[in-house]
C-alpha cells in the first residue's frame, strides 16, 4: 500500500465511505465502514 496524501470521507446515516489517494492521485484505499466501526 502506498502513502496516502489525501483522505475523503463521505458521512451518511449508517455507512461511511473512506477514500484515500496518493500524490499522483492514484487510489490507495477505498473502504466502507459502518457507524459502529467509526
PDB file of C-alpha atoms in Angstrom:
ATOM      1  CA  UNK A   1       0.000   0.000   0.000  1.00  0.00           C
ATOM      2  CA  UNK A   2       1.354   3.470  -0.921  1.00  0.00           C
ATOM      3  CA  UNK A   3       1.448   6.625   1.150  1.00  0.00           C
ATOM      4  CA  UNK A   4      -1.915   8.352   1.469  1.00  0.00           C
ATOM      5  CA  UNK A   5      -1.741  12.117   0.911  1.00  0.00           C
ATOM      6  CA  UNK A   6      -5.453  12.974   0.739  1.00  0.00           C
ATOM      7  CA  UNK A   7      -8.384  11.364   2.522  1.00  0.00           C
ATOM      8  CA  UNK A   8     -12.033  11.823   1.591  1.00  0.00           C
ATOM      9  CA  UNK A   9     -14.813  10.859   3.989  1.00  0.00           C
ATOM     10  CA  UNK A  10     -18.431  10.529   2.910  1.00  0.00           C
ATOM     11  CA  UNK A  11     -20.595  10.656   6.017  1.00  0.00           C
ATOM     12  CA  UNK A  12     -24.004   9.084   5.606  1.00  0.00           C
ATOM     13  CA  UNK A  13     -26.541   7.910   8.163  1.00  0.00           C
ATOM     14  CA  UNK A  14     -25.315   4.352   8.628  1.00  0.00           C
ATOM     15  CA  UNK A  15     -22.357   3.675   6.297  1.00  0.00           C
ATOM     16  CA  UNK A  16     -19.220   5.822   5.925  1.00  0.00           C
ATOM     17  CA  UNK A  17     -17.081   5.669   2.771  1.00  0.00           C
ATOM     18  CA  UNK A  18     -13.351   6.376   3.115  1.00  0.00           C
ATOM     19  CA  UNK A  19     -11.290   7.162   0.012  1.00  0.00           C
ATOM     20  CA  UNK A  20      -7.522   7.782   0.112  1.00  0.00           C
ATOM     21  CA  UNK A  21      -5.258   8.868  -2.760  1.00  0.00           C
ATOM     22  CA  UNK A  22      -1.504   9.314  -3.097  1.00  0.00           C
ATOM     23  CA  UNK A  23       0.491  12.254  -4.516  1.00  0.00           C
ATOM     24  CA  UNK A  24      -0.133  11.030  -8.085  1.00  0.00           C
ATOM     25  CA  UNK A  25      -3.930  10.955  -7.481  1.00  0.00           C
ATOM     26  CA  UNK A  26      -3.981   7.157  -7.612  1.00  0.00           C
ATOM     27  CA  UNK A  27      -6.485   5.418  -5.322  1.00  0.00           C
ATOM     28  CA  UNK A  28      -4.651   3.804  -2.401  1.00  0.00           C
ATOM     29  CA  UNK A  29      -7.529   2.851  -0.119  1.00  0.00           C
ATOM     30  CA  UNK A  30     -11.298   2.654  -0.502  1.00  0.00           C
ATOM     31  CA  UNK A  31     -13.381   1.240   2.355  1.00  0.00           C
ATOM     32  CA  UNK A  32     -16.935   1.135   3.650  1.00  0.00           C
ATOM     33  CA  UNK A  33     -17.337   1.344   7.412  1.00  0.00           C
ATOM     34  CA  UNK A  34     -20.496   1.137   9.478  1.00  0.00           C
ATOM     35  CA  UNK A  35     -21.231   3.820  12.058  1.00  0.00           C
ATOM     36  CA  UNK A  36     -20.310   1.418  14.868  1.00  0.00           C
ATOM     37  CA  UNK A  37     -16.776   0.876  13.485  1.00  0.00           C
ATOM     38  CA  UNK A  38     -16.050   4.597  13.085  1.00  0.00           C
TER      39      UNK A  38
END
